[in-house]
């Protein structure tokens, strides 16, 4: 039960580590918050099976909402 939470934290930390140091300012984060959250959630869903863990139902539902949001956004 703790593995999805730990994976979410690790993915967020890896994302912060990979991005340039000045890119995590509050103004830039505010503009791209949905994209950053989408990357973290989808990355976590992709990593859990690789770690041998089952994807929790709540996390898979959140991932489906995130994907649906972005595909719905493409139409407009």
GROMACS .gro file of C-alpha atoms in nm:
model
   76
    1UNK     CA    1   0.000   0.000   0.000
    2UNK     CA    2   0.293   0.234   0.061
    3UNK     CA    3   0.472   0.158  -0.266
    4UNK     CA    4   0.249   0.382  -0.485
    5UNK     CA    5   0.304   0.677  -0.250
    6UNK     CA    6   0.678   0.619  -0.239
    7UNK     CA    7   0.685   0.588  -0.619
    8UNK     CA    8   0.492   0.916  -0.656
    9UNK     CA    9   0.745   1.091  -0.433
   10UNK     CA   10   1.040   0.939  -0.618
   11UNK     CA   11   0.901   1.036  -0.959
   12UNK     CA   12   0.840   1.393  -0.839
   13UNK     CA   13   1.193   1.407  -0.699
   14UNK     CA   14   1.342   1.269  -1.020
   15UNK     CA   15   1.147   1.526  -1.220
   16UNK     CA   16   1.283   1.805  -1.001
   17UNK     CA   17   1.635   1.664  -1.031
   18UNK     CA   18   1.617   1.636  -1.412
   19UNK     CA   19   1.482   1.985  -1.473
   20UNK     CA   20   1.716   2.286  -1.470
   21UNK     CA   21   1.757   2.450  -1.130
   22UNK     CA   22   1.564   2.770  -1.213
   23UNK     CA   23   1.264   2.595  -1.363
   24UNK     CA   24   1.090   2.524  -1.032
   25UNK     CA   25   1.001   2.884  -0.958
   26UNK     CA   26   0.649   2.942  -0.828
   27UNK     CA   27   0.535   3.136  -1.135
   28UNK     CA   28   0.649   2.868  -1.380
   29UNK     CA   29   0.509   2.592  -1.161
   30UNK     CA   30   0.172   2.763  -1.149
   31UNK     CA   31   0.153   2.778  -1.529
   32UNK     CA   32   0.247   2.412  -1.582
   33UNK     CA   33   0.097   2.245  -1.276
   34UNK     CA   34  -0.144   2.024  -1.470
   35UNK     CA   35   0.132   1.903  -1.701
   36UNK     CA   36   0.366   1.827  -1.410
   37UNK     CA   37   0.095   1.639  -1.221
   38UNK     CA   38   0.009   1.443  -1.535
   39UNK     CA   39   0.372   1.342  -1.586
   40UNK     CA   40   0.405   1.234  -1.222
   41UNK     CA   41   0.081   1.032  -1.218
   42UNK     CA   42   0.134   0.860  -1.554
   43UNK     CA   43   0.500   0.786  -1.473
   44UNK     CA   44   0.395   0.629  -1.145
   45UNK     CA   45   0.133   0.414  -1.316
   46UNK     CA   46   0.397   0.300  -1.565
   47UNK     CA   47   0.660   0.227  -1.299
   48UNK     CA   48   0.448   0.027  -1.054
   49UNK     CA   49   0.419  -0.285  -1.275
   50UNK     CA   50   0.793  -0.267  -1.340
   51UNK     CA   51   0.846  -0.279  -0.965
   52UNK     CA   52   0.618  -0.581  -0.939
   53UNK     CA   53   0.337  -0.393  -0.766
   54UNK     CA   54  -0.029  -0.378  -0.850
   55UNK     CA   55  -0.174  -0.041  -0.956
   56UNK     CA   56  -0.430   0.073  -0.696
   57UNK     CA   57  -0.779   0.137  -0.830
   58UNK     CA   58  -0.779   0.500  -0.715
   59UNK     CA   59  -0.450   0.570  -0.892
   60UNK     CA   60  -0.566   0.406  -1.214
   61UNK     CA   61  -0.886   0.612  -1.202
   62UNK     CA   62  -0.683   0.931  -1.155
   63UNK     CA   63  -0.459   0.834  -1.448
   64UNK     CA   64  -0.762   0.776  -1.671
   65UNK     CA   65  -0.901   1.118  -1.577
   66UNK     CA   66  -0.565   1.279  -1.656
   67UNK     CA   67  -0.543   1.110  -1.996
   68UNK     CA   68  -0.907   1.195  -2.070
   69UNK     CA   69  -0.845   1.557  -1.977
   70UNK     CA   70  -0.554   1.591  -2.217
   71UNK     CA   71  -0.727   1.412  -2.505
   72UNK     CA   72  -1.039   1.622  -2.445
   73UNK     CA   73  -0.826   1.934  -2.442
   74UNK     CA   74  -0.681   1.847  -2.785
   75UNK     CA   75  -1.024   1.871  -2.951
   76UNK     CA   76  -1.088   2.231  -2.849
   0.00000   0.00000   0.00000
